[in-house]
Amino acid sequence: AATDMAKHGSLVKSFVGMLDTAASSGTTREQASCGAQNAEVHPSSVGFKPTTPEEAKQFLRVALKCADLGHLSLSWDQHLAWVERLEAEFFAQGDLEKAQGLPVSFLM
């Protein structure tokens, strides 16, 4: 899952690889840098457009990851409010799993 922190490193690595491939295929240094001479081509400067269903899925996984972790960029008070909501959700899920006789999910 895109929000699984155990898979964060591999998700980022594969996404950066996908952007590197996009940057090196068909985009010249001049096109990527808008004509600036000797500019480095950075994947973020290339207009990325998924070319396969898997690339589109990967792009959506990264978008979901950003949404999942976005509260970290908020002010402390806003961040804390989101963390409290998340904790409440986790405890509620664990309580529901116990009530249904299911094993409680990890970190719930």
mmCIF file with all atom_site columns, N, CA and C in Angstrom, residues 37-94:
data_model
loop_
_atom_site.group_PDB
_atom_site.id
_atom_site.type_symbol
_atom_site.label_atom_id
_atom_site.label_alt_id
_atom_site.label_comp_id
_atom_site.label_asym_id
_atom_site.label_entity_id
_atom_site.label_seq_id
_atom_site.pdbx_PDB_ins_code
_atom_site.Cartn_x
_atom_site.Cartn_y
_atom_site.Cartn_z
_atom_site.occupancy
_atom_site.B_iso_or_equiv
_atom_site.pdbx_formal_charge
_atom_site.auth_seq_id
_atom_site.auth_comp_id
_atom_site.auth_asym_id
_atom_site.auth_atom_id
_atom_site.pdbx_PDB_model_num
ATOM 1   N N  . GLN A 1 37 ? 21.831  27.775 -20.605 1.00 0.00 ? 37 GLN A N  1
ATOM 2   C CA . GLN A 1 37 ? 23.005  27.000 -20.977 1.00 0.00 ? 37 GLN A CA 1
ATOM 3   C C  . GLN A 1 37 ? 23.649  26.360 -19.747 1.00 0.00 ? 37 GLN A C  1
ATOM 4   N N  . ASN A 1 38 ? 24.155  25.146 -19.950 1.00 0.00 ? 38 ASN A N  1
ATOM 5   C CA . ASN A 1 38 ? 24.851  24.374 -18.921 1.00 0.00 ? 38 ASN A CA 1
ATOM 6   C C  . ASN A 1 38 ? 24.004  24.104 -17.687 1.00 0.00 ? 38 ASN A C  1
ATOM 7   N N  . ALA A 1 39 ? 22.702  24.155 -17.814 1.00 0.00 ? 39 ALA A N  1
ATOM 8   C CA . ALA A 1 39 ? 21.838  23.868 -16.669 1.00 0.00 ? 39 ALA A CA 1
ATOM 9   C C  . ALA A 1 39 ? 21.732  22.361 -16.489 1.00 0.00 ? 39 ALA A C  1
ATOM 10  N N  . GLU A 1 40 ? 21.674  21.948 -15.251 1.00 0.00 ? 40 GLU A N  1
ATOM 11  C CA . GLU A 1 40 ? 21.471  20.530 -14.955 1.00 0.00 ? 40 GLU A CA 1
ATOM 12  C C  . GLU A 1 40 ? 20.019  20.166 -15.219 1.00 0.00 ? 40 GLU A C  1
ATOM 13  N N  . VAL A 1 41 ? 19.793  18.994 -15.789 1.00 0.00 ? 41 VAL A N  1
ATOM 14  C CA . VAL A 1 41 ? 18.428  18.516 -15.998 1.00 0.00 ? 41 VAL A CA 1
ATOM 15  C C  . VAL A 1 41 ? 18.032  17.745 -14.759 1.00 0.00 ? 41 VAL A C  1
ATOM 16  N N  . HIS A 1 42 ? 17.089  18.262 -14.046 1.00 0.00 ? 42 HIS A N  1
ATOM 17  C CA . HIS A 1 42 ? 16.579  17.586 -12.856 1.00 0.00 ? 42 HIS A CA 1
ATOM 18  C C  . HIS A 1 42 ? 15.230  16.990 -13.211 1.00 0.00 ? 42 HIS A C  1
ATOM 19  N N  . PRO A 1 43 ? 14.939  15.763 -12.750 1.00 0.00 ? 43 PRO A N  1
ATOM 20  C CA . PRO A 1 43 ? 13.663  15.135 -13.111 1.00 0.00 ? 43 PRO A CA 1
ATOM 21  C C  . PRO A 1 43 ? 12.448  16.007 -12.820 1.00 0.00 ? 43 PRO A C  1
ATOM 22  N N  . SER A 1 44 ? 12.514  16.819 -11.767 1.00 0.00 ? 44 SER A N  1
ATOM 23  C CA . SER A 1 44 ? 11.352  17.642 -11.439 1.00 0.00 ? 44 SER A CA 1
ATOM 24  C C  . SER A 1 44 ? 11.124  18.751 -12.459 1.00 0.00 ? 44 SER A C  1
ATOM 25  N N  . SER A 1 45 ? 12.142  19.049 -13.282 1.00 0.00 ? 45 SER A N  1
ATOM 26  C CA . SER A 1 45 ? 11.983  20.098 -14.284 1.00 0.00 ? 45 SER A CA 1
ATOM 27  C C  . SER A 1 45 ? 11.401  19.559 -15.583 1.00 0.00 ? 45 SER A C  1
ATOM 28  N N  . VAL A 1 46 ? 11.240  18.269 -15.682 1.00 0.00 ? 46 VAL A N  1
ATOM 29  C CA . VAL A 1 46 ? 10.696  17.644 -16.880 1.00 0.00 ? 46 VAL A CA 1
ATOM 30  C C  . VAL A 1 46 ? 9.194   17.463 -16.684 1.00 0.00 ? 46 VAL A C  1
ATOM 31  N N  . GLY A 1 47 ? 8.414   17.851 -17.670 1.00 0.00 ? 47 GLY A N  1
ATOM 32  C CA . GLY A 1 47 ? 6.978   17.656 -17.575 1.00 0.00 ? 47 GLY A CA 1
ATOM 33  C C  . GLY A 1 47 ? 6.676   16.164 -17.658 1.00 0.00 ? 47 GLY A C  1
ATOM 34  N N  . PHE A 1 48 ? 6.511   15.516 -16.526 1.00 0.00 ? 48 PHE A N  1
ATOM 35  C CA . PHE A 1 48 ? 6.292   14.075 -16.501 1.00 0.00 ? 48 PHE A CA 1
ATOM 36  C C  . PHE A 1 48 ? 4.857   13.752 -16.895 1.00 0.00 ? 48 PHE A C  1
ATOM 37  N N  . LYS A 1 49 ? 4.732   12.806 -17.802 1.00 0.00 ? 49 LYS A N  1
ATOM 38  C CA . LYS A 1 49 ? 3.428   12.320 -18.226 1.00 0.00 ? 49 LYS A CA 1
ATOM 39  C C  . LYS A 1 49 ? 3.527   10.805 -18.296 1.00 0.00 ? 49 LYS A C  1
ATOM 40  N N  . PRO A 1 50 ? 2.753   10.085 -17.448 1.00 0.00 ? 50 PRO A N  1
ATOM 41  C CA . PRO A 1 50 ? 2.825   8.617  -17.478 1.00 0.00 ? 50 PRO A CA 1
ATOM 42  C C  . PRO A 1 50 ? 2.538   8.074  -18.870 1.00 0.00 ? 50 PRO A C  1
ATOM 43  N N  . THR A 1 51 ? 3.315   7.077  -19.276 1.00 0.00 ? 51 THR A N  1
ATOM 44  C CA . THR A 1 51 ? 3.132   6.495  -20.606 1.00 0.00 ? 51 THR A CA 1
ATOM 45  C C  . THR A 1 51 ? 2.579   5.075  -20.550 1.00 0.00 ? 51 THR A C  1
ATOM 46  N N  . THR A 1 52 ? 2.492   4.509  -19.342 1.00 0.00 ? 52 THR A N  1
ATOM 47  C CA . THR A 1 52 ? 1.936   3.163  -19.180 1.00 0.00 ? 52 THR A CA 1
ATOM 48  C C  . THR A 1 52 ? 0.977   3.168  -17.999 1.00 0.00 ? 52 THR A C  1
ATOM 49  N N  . PRO A 1 53 ? 0.091   2.194  -17.946 1.00 0.00 ? 53 PRO A N  1
ATOM 50  C CA . PRO A 1 53 ? -0.794  2.098  -16.781 1.00 0.00 ? 53 PRO A CA 1
ATOM 51  C C  . PRO A 1 53 ? 0.001   1.959  -15.471 1.00 0.00 ? 53 PRO A C  1
ATOM 52  N N  . GLU A 1 54 ? 1.114   1.234  -15.497 1.00 0.00 ? 54 GLU A N  1
ATOM 53  C CA . GLU A 1 54 ? 1.913   1.060  -14.276 1.00 0.00 ? 54 GLU A CA 1
ATOM 54  C C  . GLU A 1 54 ? 2.525   2.382  -13.834 1.00 0.00 ? 54 GLU A C  1
ATOM 55  N N  . GLU A 1 55 ? 2.994   3.200  -14.785 1.00 0.00 ? 55 GLU A N  1
ATOM 56  C CA . GLU A 1 55 ? 3.524   4.516  -14.419 1.00 0.00 ? 55 GLU A CA 1
ATOM 57  C C  . GLU A 1 55 ? 2.428   5.394  -13.805 1.00 0.00 ? 55 GLU A C  1
ATOM 58  N N  . ALA A 1 56 ? 1.239   5.323  -14.356 1.00 0.00 ? 56 ALA A N  1
ATOM 59  C CA . ALA A 1 56 ? 0.122   6.097  -13.811 1.00 0.00 ? 56 ALA A CA 1
ATOM 60  C C  . ALA A 1 56 ? -0.197  5.644  -12.384 1.00 0.00 ? 56 ALA A C  1
ATOM 61  N N  . LYS A 1 57 ? -0.202  4.334  -12.160 1.00 0.00 ? 57 LYS A N  1
ATOM 62  C CA . LYS A 1 57 ? -0.449  3.808  -10.810 1.00 0.00 ? 57 LYS A CA 1
ATOM 63  C C  . LYS A 1 57 ? 0.639   4.269  -9.848  1.00 0.00 ? 57 LYS A C  1
ATOM 64  N N  . GLN A 1 58 ? 1.885   4.229  -10.305 1.00 0.00 ? 58 GLN A N  1
ATOM 65  C CA . GLN A 1 58 ? 2.994   4.646  -9.461  1.00 0.00 ? 58 GLN A CA 1
ATOM 66  C C  . GLN A 1 58 ? 2.860   6.131  -9.107  1.00 0.00 ? 58 GLN A C  1
ATOM 67  N N  . PHE A 1 59 ? 2.497   6.941  -10.080 1.00 0.00 ? 59 PHE A N  1
ATOM 68  C CA . PHE A 1 59 ? 2.298   8.369  -9.847  1.00 0.00 ? 59 PHE A CA 1
ATOM 69  C C  . PHE A 1 59 ? 1.204   8.592  -8.802  1.00 0.00 ? 59 PHE A C  1
ATOM 70  N N  . LEU A 1 60 ? 0.119   7.829  -8.889  1.00 0.00 ? 60 LEU A N  1
ATOM 71  C CA . LEU A 1 60 ? -0.973  7.943  -7.919  1.00 0.00 ? 60 LEU A CA 1
ATOM 72  C C  . LEU A 1 60 ? -0.544  7.468  -6.534  1.00 0.00 ? 60 LEU A C  1
ATOM 73  N N  . ARG A 1 61 ? 0.303   6.426  -6.475  1.00 0.00 ? 61 ARG A N  1
ATOM 74  C CA . ARG A 1 61 ? 0.823   5.978  -5.172  1.00 0.00 ? 61 ARG A CA 1
ATOM 75  C C  . ARG A 1 61 ? 1.605   7.095  -4.487  1.00 0.00 ? 61 ARG A C  1
ATOM 76  N N  . VAL A 1 62 ? 2.416   7.798  -5.271  1.00 0.00 ? 62 VAL A N  1
ATOM 77  C CA . VAL A 1 62 ? 3.212   8.895  -4.712  1.00 0.00 ? 62 VAL A CA 1
ATOM 78  C C  . VAL A 1 62 ? 2.290   10.039 -4.271  1.00 0.00 ? 62 VAL A C  1
ATOM 79  N N  . ALA A 1 63 ? 1.267   10.330 -5.049  1.00 0.00 ? 63 ALA A N  1
ATOM 80  C CA . ALA A 1 63 ? 0.317   11.374 -4.662  1.00 0.00 ? 63 ALA A CA 1
ATOM 81  C C  . ALA A 1 63 ? -0.373  11.005 -3.353  1.00 0.00 ? 63 ALA A C  1
ATOM 82  N N  . LEU A 1 64 ? -0.742  9.739  -3.204  1.00 0.00 ? 64 LEU A N  1
ATOM 83  C CA . LEU A 1 64 ? -1.370  9.282  -1.970  1.00 0.00 ? 64 LEU A CA 1
ATOM 84  C C  . LEU A 1 64 ? -0.390  9.375  -0.805  1.00 0.00 ? 64 LEU A C  1
ATOM 85  N N  . LYS A 1 65 ? 0.865   9.023  -1.041  1.00 0.00 ? 65 LYS A N  1
ATOM 86  C CA . LYS A 1 65 ? 1.905   9.135  -0.014  1.00 0.00 ? 65 LYS A CA 1
ATOM 87  C C  . LYS A 1 65 ? 2.032   10.585 0.441   1.00 0.00 ? 65 LYS A C  1
ATOM 88  N N  . CYS A 1 66 ? 2.032   11.514 -0.511  1.00 0.00 ? 66 CYS A N  1
ATOM 89  C CA . CYS A 1 66 ? 2.132   12.941 -0.168  1.00 0.00 ? 66 CYS A CA 1
ATOM 90  C C  . CYS A 1 66 ? 0.933   13.374 0.672   1.00 0.00 ? 66 CYS A C  1
ATOM 91  N N  . ALA A 1 67 ? -0.250  12.923 0.298   1.00 0.00 ? 67 ALA A N  1
ATOM 92  C CA . ALA A 1 67 ? -1.446  13.266 1.061   1.00 0.00 ? 67 ALA A CA 1
ATOM 93  C C  . ALA A 1 67 ? -1.376  12.676 2.468   1.00 0.00 ? 67 ALA A C  1
ATOM 94  N N  . ASP A 1 68 ? -0.855  11.464 2.574   1.00 0.00 ? 68 ASP A N  1
ATOM 95  C CA . ASP A 1 68 ? -0.754  10.783 3.856   1.00 0.00 ? 68 ASP A CA 1
ATOM 96  C C  . ASP A 1 68 ? 0.205   11.496 4.803   1.00 0.00 ? 68 ASP A C  1
ATOM 97  N N  . LEU A 1 69 ? 1.282   12.034 4.264   1.00 0.00 ? 69 LEU A N  1
ATOM 98  C CA . LEU A 1 69 ? 2.308   12.662 5.099   1.00 0.00 ? 69 LEU A CA 1
ATOM 99  C C  . LEU A 1 69 ? 2.223   14.188 5.109   1.00 0.00 ? 69 LEU A C  1
ATOM 100 N N  . GLY A 1 70 ? 1.268   14.744 4.401   1.00 0.00 ? 70 GLY A N  1
ATOM 101 C CA . GLY A 1 70 ? 1.179   16.189 4.258   1.00 0.00 ? 70 GLY A CA 1
ATOM 102 C C  . GLY A 1 70 ? 1.026   16.949 5.558   1.00 0.00 ? 70 GLY A C  1
ATOM 103 N N  . HIS A 1 71 ? 0.411   16.327 6.559   1.00 0.00 ? 71 HIS A N  1
ATOM 104 C CA . HIS A 1 71 ? 0.219   17.025 7.833   1.00 0.00 ? 71 HIS A CA 1
ATOM 105 C C  . HIS A 1 71 ? 1.541   17.398 8.491   1.00 0.00 ? 71 HIS A C  1
ATOM 106 N N  . LEU A 1 72 ? 2.625   16.748 8.086   1.00 0.00 ? 72 LEU A N  1
ATOM 107 C CA . LEU A 1 72 ? 3.930   17.061 8.660   1.00 0.00 ? 72 LEU A CA 1
ATOM 108 C C  . LEU A 1 72 ? 4.410   18.458 8.271   1.00 0.00 ? 72 LEU A C  1
ATOM 109 N N  . SER A 1 73 ? 3.844   19.024 7.222   1.00 0.00 ? 73 SER A N  1
ATOM 110 C CA . SER A 1 73 ? 4.262   20.352 6.781   1.00 0.00 ? 73 SER A CA 1
ATOM 111 C C  . SER A 1 73 ? 3.393   21.461 7.377   1.00 0.00 ? 73 SER A C  1
ATOM 112 N N  . LEU A 1 74 ? 2.409   21.099 8.166   1.00 0.00 ? 74 LEU A N  1
ATOM 113 C CA . LEU A 1 74 ? 1.520   22.088 8.770   1.00 0.00 ? 74 LEU A CA 1
ATOM 114 C C  . LEU A 1 74 ? 2.136   22.697 10.023  1.00 0.00 ? 74 LEU A C  1
ATOM 115 N N  . SER A 1 75 ? 1.489   23.698 10.549  1.00 0.00 ? 75 SER A N  1
ATOM 116 C CA . SER A 1 75 ? 1.926   24.257 11.829  1.00 0.00 ? 75 SER A CA 1
ATOM 117 C C  . SER A 1 75 ? 1.805   23.165 12.891  1.00 0.00 ? 75 SER A C  1
ATOM 118 N N  . TRP A 1 76 ? 2.509   23.355 13.999  1.00 0.00 ? 76 TRP A N  1
ATOM 119 C CA . TRP A 1 76 ? 2.508   22.332 15.053  1.00 0.00 ? 76 TRP A CA 1
ATOM 120 C C  . TRP A 1 76 ? 1.091   22.030 15.520  1.00 0.00 ? 76 TRP A C  1
ATOM 121 N N  . ASP A 1 77 ? 0.270   23.055 15.765  1.00 0.00 ? 77 ASP A N  1
ATOM 122 C CA . ASP A 1 77 ? -1.087  22.829 16.252  1.00 0.00 ? 77 ASP A CA 1
ATOM 123 C C  . ASP A 1 77 ? -1.933  22.037 15.259  1.00 0.00 ? 77 ASP A C  1
ATOM 124 N N  . GLN A 1 78 ? -1.828  22.382 13.979  1.00 0.00 ? 78 GLN A N  1
ATOM 125 C CA . GLN A 1 78 ? -2.583  21.655 12.958  1.00 0.00 ? 78 GLN A CA 1
ATOM 126 C C  . GLN A 1 78 ? -2.074  20.222 12.824  1.00 0.00 ? 78 GLN A C  1
ATOM 127 N N  . HIS A 1 79 ? -0.763  20.055 12.849  1.00 0.00 ? 79 HIS A N  1
ATOM 128 C CA . HIS A 1 79 ? -0.167  18.718 12.776  1.00 0.00 ? 79 HIS A CA 1
ATOM 129 C C  . HIS A 1 79 ? -0.658  17.861 13.932  1.00 0.00 ? 79 HIS A C  1
ATOM 130 N N  . LEU A 1 80 ? -0.614  18.411 15.139  1.00 0.00 ? 80 LEU A N  1
ATOM 131 C CA . LEU A 1 80 ? -1.034  17.669 16.323  1.00 0.00 ? 80 LEU A CA 1
ATOM 132 C C  . LEU A 1 80 ? -2.502  17.259 16.229  1.00 0.00 ? 80 LEU A C  1
ATOM 133 N N  . ALA A 1 81 ? -3.346  18.149 15.701  1.00 0.00 ? 81 ALA A N  1
ATOM 134 C CA . ALA A 1 81 ? -4.767  17.809 15.543  1.00 0.00 ? 81 ALA A CA 1
ATOM 135 C C  . ALA A 1 81 ? -4.933  16.608 14.609  1.00 0.00 ? 81 ALA A C  1
ATOM 136 N N  . TRP A 1 82 ? -4.151  16.557 13.525  1.00 0.00 ? 82 TRP A N  1
ATOM 137 C CA . TRP A 1 82 ? -4.240  15.425 12.604  1.00 0.00 ? 82 TRP A CA 1
ATOM 138 C C  . TRP A 1 82 ? -3.698  14.144 13.224  1.00 0.00 ? 82 TRP A C  1
ATOM 139 N N  . VAL A 1 83 ? -2.636  14.255 14.005  1.00 0.00 ? 83 VAL A N  1
ATOM 140 C CA . VAL A 1 83 ? -2.094  13.079 14.681  1.00 0.00 ? 83 VAL A CA 1
ATOM 141 C C  . VAL A 1 83 ? -3.128  12.516 15.659  1.00 0.00 ? 83 VAL A C  1
ATOM 142 N N  . GLU A 1 84 ? -3.813  13.387 16.381  1.00 0.00 ? 84 GLU A N  1
ATOM 143 C CA . GLU A 1 84 ? -4.845  12.930 17.317  1.00 0.00 ? 84 GLU A CA 1
ATOM 144 C C  . GLU A 1 84 ? -5.986  12.233 16.580  1.00 0.00 ? 84 GLU A C  1
ATOM 145 N N  . ARG A 1 85 ? -6.364  12.760 15.426  1.00 0.00 ? 85 ARG A N  1
ATOM 146 C CA . ARG A 1 85 ? -7.404  12.095 14.620  1.00 0.00 ? 85 ARG A CA 1
ATOM 147 C C  . ARG A 1 85 ? -6.938  10.715 14.157  1.00 0.00 ? 85 ARG A C  1
ATOM 148 N N  . LEU A 1 86 ? -5.685  10.647 13.739  1.00 0.00 ? 86 LEU A N  1
ATOM 149 C CA . LEU A 1 86 ? -5.126  9.379  13.285  1.00 0.00 ? 86 LEU A CA 1
ATOM 150 C C  . LEU A 1 86 ? -5.097  8.351  14.417  1.00 0.00 ? 86 LEU A C  1
ATOM 151 N N  . GLU A 1 87 ? -4.663  8.778  15.593  1.00 0.00 ? 87 GLU A N  1
ATOM 152 C CA . GLU A 1 87 ? -4.649  7.869  16.745  1.00 0.00 ? 87 GLU A CA 1
ATOM 153 C C  . GLU A 1 87 ? -6.049  7.372  17.068  1.00 0.00 ? 87 GLU A C  1
ATOM 154 N N  . ALA A 1 88 ? -7.028  8.270  17.030  1.00 0.00 ? 88 ALA A N  1
ATOM 155 C CA . ALA A 1 88 ? -8.410  7.868  17.297  1.00 0.00 ? 88 ALA A CA 1
ATOM 156 C C  . ALA A 1 88 ? -8.886  6.837  16.279  1.00 0.00 ? 88 ALA A C  1
ATOM 157 N N  . GLU A 1 89 ? -8.524  7.044  15.021  1.00 0.00 ? 89 GLU A N  1
ATOM 158 C CA . GLU A 1 89 ? -8.903  6.088  13.970  1.00 0.00 ? 89 GLU A CA 1
ATOM 159 C C  . GLU A 1 89 ? -8.258  4.724  14.219  1.00 0.00 ? 89 GLU A C  1
ATOM 160 N N  . PHE A 1 90 ? -6.974  4.717  14.568  1.00 0.00 ? 90 PHE A N  1
ATOM 161 C CA . PHE A 1 90 ? -6.279  3.453  14.824  1.00 0.00 ? 90 PHE A CA 1
ATOM 162 C C  . PHE A 1 90 ? -6.899  2.706  16.006  1.00 0.00 ? 90 PHE A C  1
ATOM 163 N N  . PHE A 1 91 ? -7.162  3.424  17.107  1.00 0.00 ? 91 PHE A N  1
ATOM 164 C CA . PHE A 1 91 ? -7.759  2.773  18.271  1.00 0.00 ? 91 PHE A CA 1
ATOM 165 C C  . PHE A 1 91 ? -9.152  2.247  17.952  1.00 0.00 ? 91 PHE A C  1
ATOM 166 N N  . ALA A 1 92 ? -9.935  3.020  17.202  1.00 0.00 ? 92 ALA A N  1
ATOM 167 C CA . ALA A 1 92 ? -11.281 2.571  16.828  1.00 0.00 ? 92 ALA A CA 1
ATOM 168 C C  . ALA A 1 92 ? -11.211 1.310  15.974  1.00 0.00 ? 92 ALA A C  1
ATOM 169 N N  . GLN A 1 93 ? -10.254 1.261  15.056  1.00 0.00 ? 93 GLN A N  1
ATOM 170 C CA . GLN A 1 93 ? -10.117 0.063  14.221  1.00 0.00 ? 93 GLN A CA 1
ATOM 171 C C  . GLN A 1 93 ? -9.727  -1.140 15.075  1.00 0.00 ? 93 GLN A C  1
ATOM 172 N N  . GLY A 1 94 ? -8.767  -0.940 15.967  1.00 0.00 ? 94 GLY A N  1
ATOM 173 C CA . GLY A 1 94 ? -8.355  -2.042 16.852  1.00 0.00 ? 94 GLY A CA 1
ATOM 174 C C  . GLY A 1 94 ? -9.501  -2.526 17.716  1.00 0.00 ? 94 GLY A C  1
#
